[in-house]
Amino acid sequence: MKKTTILILYFFVCLFYINAQNLPPVQVYKPEDYNADNQNWQVSQSDNKYIYVANNKGLLEFDGSKWHLYESSNNSIIRSVKVIGDRIYTGCYMDFGYWSKDSFGKLIYTSLLPQLDNKIEEDEQIWHILRLDEWVVFQSSHKIYFYNTLKHKFKIIKSENTIFNIFNIKNIIYYYVRNEGVYKIKRGEPELVTNELVIKNNRIIEMFSINGDLLFLTQKSGFYKLEKNKVIKWNIPANDIFEQSEVYCSLRLQNDQFIIGTISNGVINLNPDGSFNYIINQKNGLSNNTALSLLEDKDNNLWIGSDNGINCVNISSPIQVYNDFDGVLGTVYTSIKFKNNLYIGTNQGLFFKKADTKNRFKFIEGTKGQVWSLFNYNDEDLLCGHHLGTFKIEYDKALPIDNITLGSWCFKPIPSNKNLLLKGNYNGIYVLEKKLGKWRVRNKIEGFNSSSRFFELDKSNHIWVSHENKGVIKLTIDDDFKQVTKIEIESSVEIGKNSSLVKYKENILYSYNKGIFKYDQTSKTFEYDSLLSPIINKDAYVSGKLIVDKKGVLWAFPKYNINYVLNDNLTNNPEIHSLAIPLNLRKVTLSFENISQINDDLYLLGTANGYLTIDLAKINDNKEFSIYLNSITFKDLDNIEKTYKKDQFIEFKYKKGIITFNYSTPNYDKYSEVKYQYKLEGFSNHWSDWSSSSRASFENLGFGNYVLKVKSKVGNKLCKNSISYSFKVDRPYYLSNVALILYSIVLIMIAFITHKAYKRHYSKKLKREQSENEKIIIKIKNQQLNDDIENKNRELTISKMSIIKKNELLNNIKKELKTYESPKNIRKVNKLIDDNLNNTKDWEFFVKAFNNTDKGFLDKVKKLHPNLTSNDIRFCVYLRLNLSSKEISDLLNITVKSVETKRYRLRKRMNLPHEVNLIDYILDL
């Protein structure tokens, strides 16, 4: 009966705590995530924060980005793992040894059995591994193997009964033997510590040291202490839980809390004094209720190797999670701490519980439906804006103020009258009045009927309304807040999706996807605020929702962070801070983001299925992170992948395919994402966008030298190091040095042959052109010569005609004179005329002109016919010019008949045959 009562009590206690807990974030890795078996027996961590898990299928390695599986040497289950330095020691069925990384980044296994003098026992399993100075301790069911890493020697301790576990307490090895008790190793030999019945009959799961005493955690009976060589029960508040929880593993955290891993109820967290803190099981976050192993990593995360998956619990996170697994609360739209109660407004109604307790939320009757806002009026009244109207909340009761008009969005005080409030409604703005301790709707402000979810009152009693479909509206109100006298649509800002409007430091701010704009009283326009706009991050804009909390802190909700603004105490300038909680983890309805201050540094952020609490005081900005290059691979067109050594300079052969660099920054905080950025110098000098992808792939790179640079950030903090890796892509064979030399020789030969051919071609062409040019020149010269001959002929003709005209004139004058008597003076004139008719100067001029026209003729005639007289020569010239007998008679001043006589005589002197024509002969000379 007593056990049944305890069981029922335990059940309800667990159920109560499970449904009322704020829990640390849990990241679940399912078997399909790490691609191995369900069961995970032990977890360990290396100095570079990589996680190693002993899994049924082998050894799992997690670099913070990708899981890698390495099968055991004999394909058996790996039961134990322990990272010591750069070695990962593992134990499995009939084998144990260590893994170390090769130059390719792959783990290579080395068995220690060859160094063991004695053969390992048949069917022996290695269940636990510990470190003791230079020794590595392996525990099987009946033996403990001490391996000296310096001397490479073994020392073995045997037990007839089953050894269940080994422990390292202050550098002393303890172990528990079934039905015998607890031993320790002293001077290389086992020494019994205690064999009291309570220890012999209870399997010891873990041992701790508290205040110099040993503390034993049993499988089913809870904690026992060894004080003055006596084992006594450690009476703690959580003892009732142990009565019905079967413990499989345990761990003491660095903050002295205890983690209890159970077989059927997940893990239990106890405070250092043994009081209950919280429980995490399959119902509220774990992948399985059976915890097979526990590890606190270097960043104080709790790793749980379970019977179905691996879990990482961020136990030191400033963020706590309240998940509404039963769907009772719904989506949280507003929250407030009022009179030491925490109120949560959701789409299901209004809920409350005592603040700072693990009590369950209670529903407030009458508030079923959508709650939009909660408003603290001077710490006197709590008002609730609801889809059904307005309520005053008195502890656990909702008193209707206005249930006639639907939809109360929010409330704003009127500074000039403390008894009045403005209420934004679905159909405009109303005035609430508190009179004689009671609230009532005094009036609706007439003249404006649009939904007023975001509105503010400025110093001049103008009401500013942000309407998502109409933009920013300025309302001028009469002094009694009863009538809108003027409506103005603000044109200096645009209509923005998910926009909002708030009053911050007495300034009206409008926020949308273009930034944050502040209303300027001088210019009467909204102007861009360059100091505040970064908090909504235009490049990662999803919502312009701004919230000013009761401390005056301004909050914004871009895609990758939650940003808040504090004032610098020295400069009074805004100081922007960020919480790396991305949208996919916030799970909140866009434009309905909500956050409220619960305590000094504790905030509550509403989500789609509960809420998060954020303790700003616990944010650790000093945590350091590193980035590591894990592997380098090349995959060709045939999908054949080759891995390269990452610690050497690589010269990739030129081949079409994909070069991939895998890197990671180990970070296991669920609410802070790791982002990577890279650039490949030699390909591009621009950094890539920040991305969660932990690989960089480059397809079909051209030949040349490259430097890959990678940096990462966790949340908003850059890692302390970066990757810089140089490599080279060789020239293709057809562009190798030998090929280039051959190409050069061929090109030189081609150039030489081409030069010769061109030279021959152009030589012939030049000769042809020269010949053609010579012909042209000859033609031109002939043309010039013909022109000269023509000119000379013209001169000769002119000369001939001139002589003929002159002689005709003189003969006419002479004839005319003969008609007169011949006095003496007339005779002188006749003599003068005869002298001019026989003037040789005319002939000399004529001969000169004739020689210029017909060079060589006179010489040829004289040579052929030397007996010719000068008159004969003159007659030949006239015949050469083909003059008629009449023209010749005028020139010679003789009769035509005398000309014919001269022809006869000339033929005779030339001895020409009768059949030869004189003129033809003369012309042919």
Tab-separated table of C-alpha atoms in Angstrom, residues 136-288:
chain	number	residue	atom	x	y	z
A	136	VAL	CA	44.226	4.622	-19.743
A	137	VAL	CA	41.873	2.349	-17.790
A	138	PHE	CA	39.593	-0.120	-19.595
A	139	GLN	CA	36.903	-1.913	-17.625
A	140	SER	CA	35.249	-5.165	-18.686
A	141	SER	CA	32.924	-7.383	-16.668
A	142	HIS	CA	35.753	-9.170	-14.831
A	143	LYS	CA	38.947	-7.241	-15.548
A	144	ILE	CA	40.380	-3.778	-15.354
A	145	TYR	CA	43.161	-3.105	-17.858
A	146	PHE	CA	45.624	-0.323	-17.034
A	147	TYR	CA	47.498	0.738	-20.152
A	148	ASN	CA	50.615	2.893	-19.743
A	149	THR	CA	50.729	5.240	-22.755
A	150	LEU	CA	54.410	6.028	-22.159
A	151	LYS	CA	55.808	2.520	-21.666
A	152	HIS	CA	53.125	0.764	-23.733
A	153	LYS	CA	52.699	-1.821	-20.976
A	154	PHE	CA	49.601	-3.307	-19.343
A	155	LYS	CA	48.670	-3.981	-15.731
A	156	ILE	CA	45.560	-6.073	-15.118
A	157	ILE	CA	43.293	-6.450	-12.097
A	158	LYS	CA	40.854	-9.357	-12.123
A	159	SER	CA	37.622	-10.031	-10.257
A	160	GLU	CA	35.657	-13.234	-9.908
A	161	ASN	CA	32.384	-11.348	-9.582
A	162	THR	CA	31.038	-8.849	-12.064
A	163	ILE	CA	32.575	-5.400	-12.116
A	164	PHE	CA	29.715	-2.999	-12.798
A	165	ASN	CA	31.494	0.313	-13.015
A	166	ILE	CA	34.721	2.215	-12.373
A	167	PHE	CA	35.150	5.779	-11.093
A	168	ASN	CA	37.928	8.334	-10.861
A	169	ILE	CA	37.565	10.291	-7.631
A	170	LYS	CA	40.346	12.789	-7.029
A	171	ASN	CA	42.712	10.760	-9.180
A	172	ILE	CA	41.965	7.500	-7.365
A	173	ILE	CA	40.337	4.635	-9.221
A	174	TYR	CA	37.315	3.098	-7.488
A	175	TYR	CA	35.215	0.248	-8.781
A	176	TYR	CA	32.102	-1.594	-7.724
A	177	VAL	CA	31.942	-5.411	-7.656
A	178	ARG	CA	28.594	-7.114	-7.468
A	179	ASN	CA	27.884	-8.741	-4.091
A	180	GLU	CA	31.254	-7.574	-2.769
A	181	GLY	CA	31.225	-3.814	-2.451
A	182	VAL	CA	33.386	-0.882	-3.492
A	183	TYR	CA	37.158	-1.143	-4.013
A	184	LYS	CA	39.881	1.339	-4.750
A	185	ILE	CA	43.285	0.859	-6.322
A	186	LYS	CA	46.057	1.576	-3.849
A	187	ARG	CA	49.707	0.982	-4.704
A	188	GLY	CA	48.607	-1.030	-7.704
A	189	GLU	CA	46.386	-3.406	-5.749
A	190	PRO	CA	42.645	-3.444	-4.942
A	191	GLU	CA	41.612	-2.395	-1.459
A	192	LEU	CA	38.089	-2.735	-0.098
A	193	VAL	CA	36.418	0.577	0.727
A	194	THR	CA	33.065	-0.675	1.972
A	195	ASN	CA	31.061	-3.854	1.807
A	196	GLU	CA	28.065	-2.801	3.846
A	197	LEU	CA	24.872	-4.588	2.943
A	198	VAL	CA	23.171	-1.540	1.502
A	199	ILE	CA	26.057	-1.189	-0.946
A	200	LYS	CA	26.373	-4.865	-1.751
A	201	ASN	CA	22.656	-5.137	-2.516
A	202	ASN	CA	22.408	-1.936	-4.570
A	203	ARG	CA	24.231	-1.504	-7.804
A	204	ILE	CA	26.426	1.582	-7.627
A	205	ILE	CA	25.805	3.757	-10.695
A	206	GLU	CA	28.119	6.675	-9.851
A	207	MET	CA	30.394	7.939	-7.118
A	208	PHE	CA	31.084	11.540	-6.078
A	209	SER	CA	33.086	13.395	-3.493
A	210	ILE	CA	31.244	15.884	-1.255
A	211	ASN	CA	33.053	17.723	1.488
A	212	GLY	CA	35.699	15.024	1.620
A	213	ASP	CA	33.151	12.203	1.895
A	214	LEU	CA	32.264	9.654	-0.742
A	215	LEU	CA	28.746	9.817	-2.151
A	216	PHE	CA	27.243	6.741	-3.788
A	217	LEU	CA	24.324	6.870	-6.205
A	218	THR	CA	22.544	3.539	-6.353
A	219	GLN	CA	20.397	2.131	-9.104
A	220	LYS	CA	17.132	2.101	-7.153
A	221	SER	CA	17.672	3.525	-3.667
A	222	GLY	CA	19.055	6.973	-4.245
A	223	PHE	CA	22.134	8.502	-2.585
A	224	TYR	CA	24.280	7.165	0.248
A	225	LYS	CA	27.214	8.804	1.953
A	226	LEU	CA	30.293	7.215	3.464
A	227	GLU	CA	30.957	9.073	6.682
A	228	LYS	CA	33.572	7.779	9.107
A	229	ASN	CA	33.568	4.421	7.339
A	230	LYS	CA	29.797	4.111	7.747
A	231	VAL	CA	27.320	4.209	4.906
A	232	ILE	CA	24.282	6.374	5.672
A	233	LYS	CA	21.340	7.541	3.604
A	234	TRP	CA	21.692	11.048	2.158
A	235	ASN	CA	18.358	12.541	3.014
A	236	ILE	CA	17.402	14.991	0.306
A	237	PRO	CA	14.060	16.460	-0.865
A	238	ALA	CA	14.153	14.358	-4.033
A	239	ASN	CA	14.403	10.974	-2.316
A	240	ASP	CA	10.804	10.100	-3.183
A	241	ILE	CA	11.633	10.365	-6.869
A	242	PHE	CA	14.397	7.751	-6.508
A	243	GLU	CA	12.015	5.295	-4.918
A	244	GLN	CA	10.397	4.703	-8.307
A	245	SER	CA	13.155	5.710	-10.737
A	246	GLU	CA	15.671	3.179	-11.907
A	247	VAL	CA	18.937	5.025	-12.466
A	248	TYR	CA	21.268	3.970	-15.267
A	249	CYS	CA	23.867	6.776	-15.281
A	250	SER	CA	24.681	9.989	-13.488
A	251	LEU	CA	26.865	13.067	-13.702
A	252	ARG	CA	27.830	15.956	-11.485
A	253	LEU	CA	27.944	19.241	-13.342
A	254	GLN	CA	30.549	21.914	-12.900
A	255	ASN	CA	27.966	24.025	-11.064
A	256	ASP	CA	27.631	21.107	-8.572
A	257	GLN	CA	24.160	20.140	-9.765
A	258	PHE	CA	23.403	16.448	-10.311
A	259	ILE	CA	22.096	14.936	-13.514
A	260	ILE	CA	20.377	11.591	-13.041
A	261	GLY	CA	19.876	9.466	-16.149
A	262	THR	CA	17.016	7.014	-15.729
A	263	ILE	CA	15.837	3.972	-17.634
A	264	SER	CA	12.219	5.054	-18.091
A	265	ASN	CA	11.870	8.720	-17.207
A	266	GLY	CA	14.575	10.667	-18.995
A	267	VAL	CA	16.973	12.796	-16.979
A	268	ILE	CA	16.415	14.540	-13.664
A	269	ASN	CA	18.267	17.653	-12.569
A	270	LEU	CA	18.912	18.101	-8.859
A	271	ASN	CA	20.314	21.130	-7.136
A	272	PRO	CA	23.545	20.703	-5.106
A	273	ASP	CA	21.471	20.261	-1.951
A	274	GLY	CA	19.526	17.394	-3.547
A	275	SER	CA	16.342	19.372	-4.177
A	276	PHE	CA	14.450	18.828	-7.386
A	277	ASN	CA	15.104	21.299	-10.209
A	278	TYR	CA	13.587	19.900	-13.376
A	279	ILE	CA	12.980	16.746	-15.325
A	280	ILE	CA	13.365	16.295	-19.081
A	281	ASN	CA	11.918	13.238	-20.739
A	282	GLN	CA	10.341	12.155	-23.995
A	283	LYS	CA	7.157	14.069	-23.275
A	284	ASN	CA	8.868	17.446	-23.017
A	285	GLY	CA	11.786	17.230	-25.371
A	286	LEU	CA	14.015	14.153	-25.280
A	287	SER	CA	14.126	11.594	-28.062
A	288	ASN	CA	13.755	8.729	-25.585
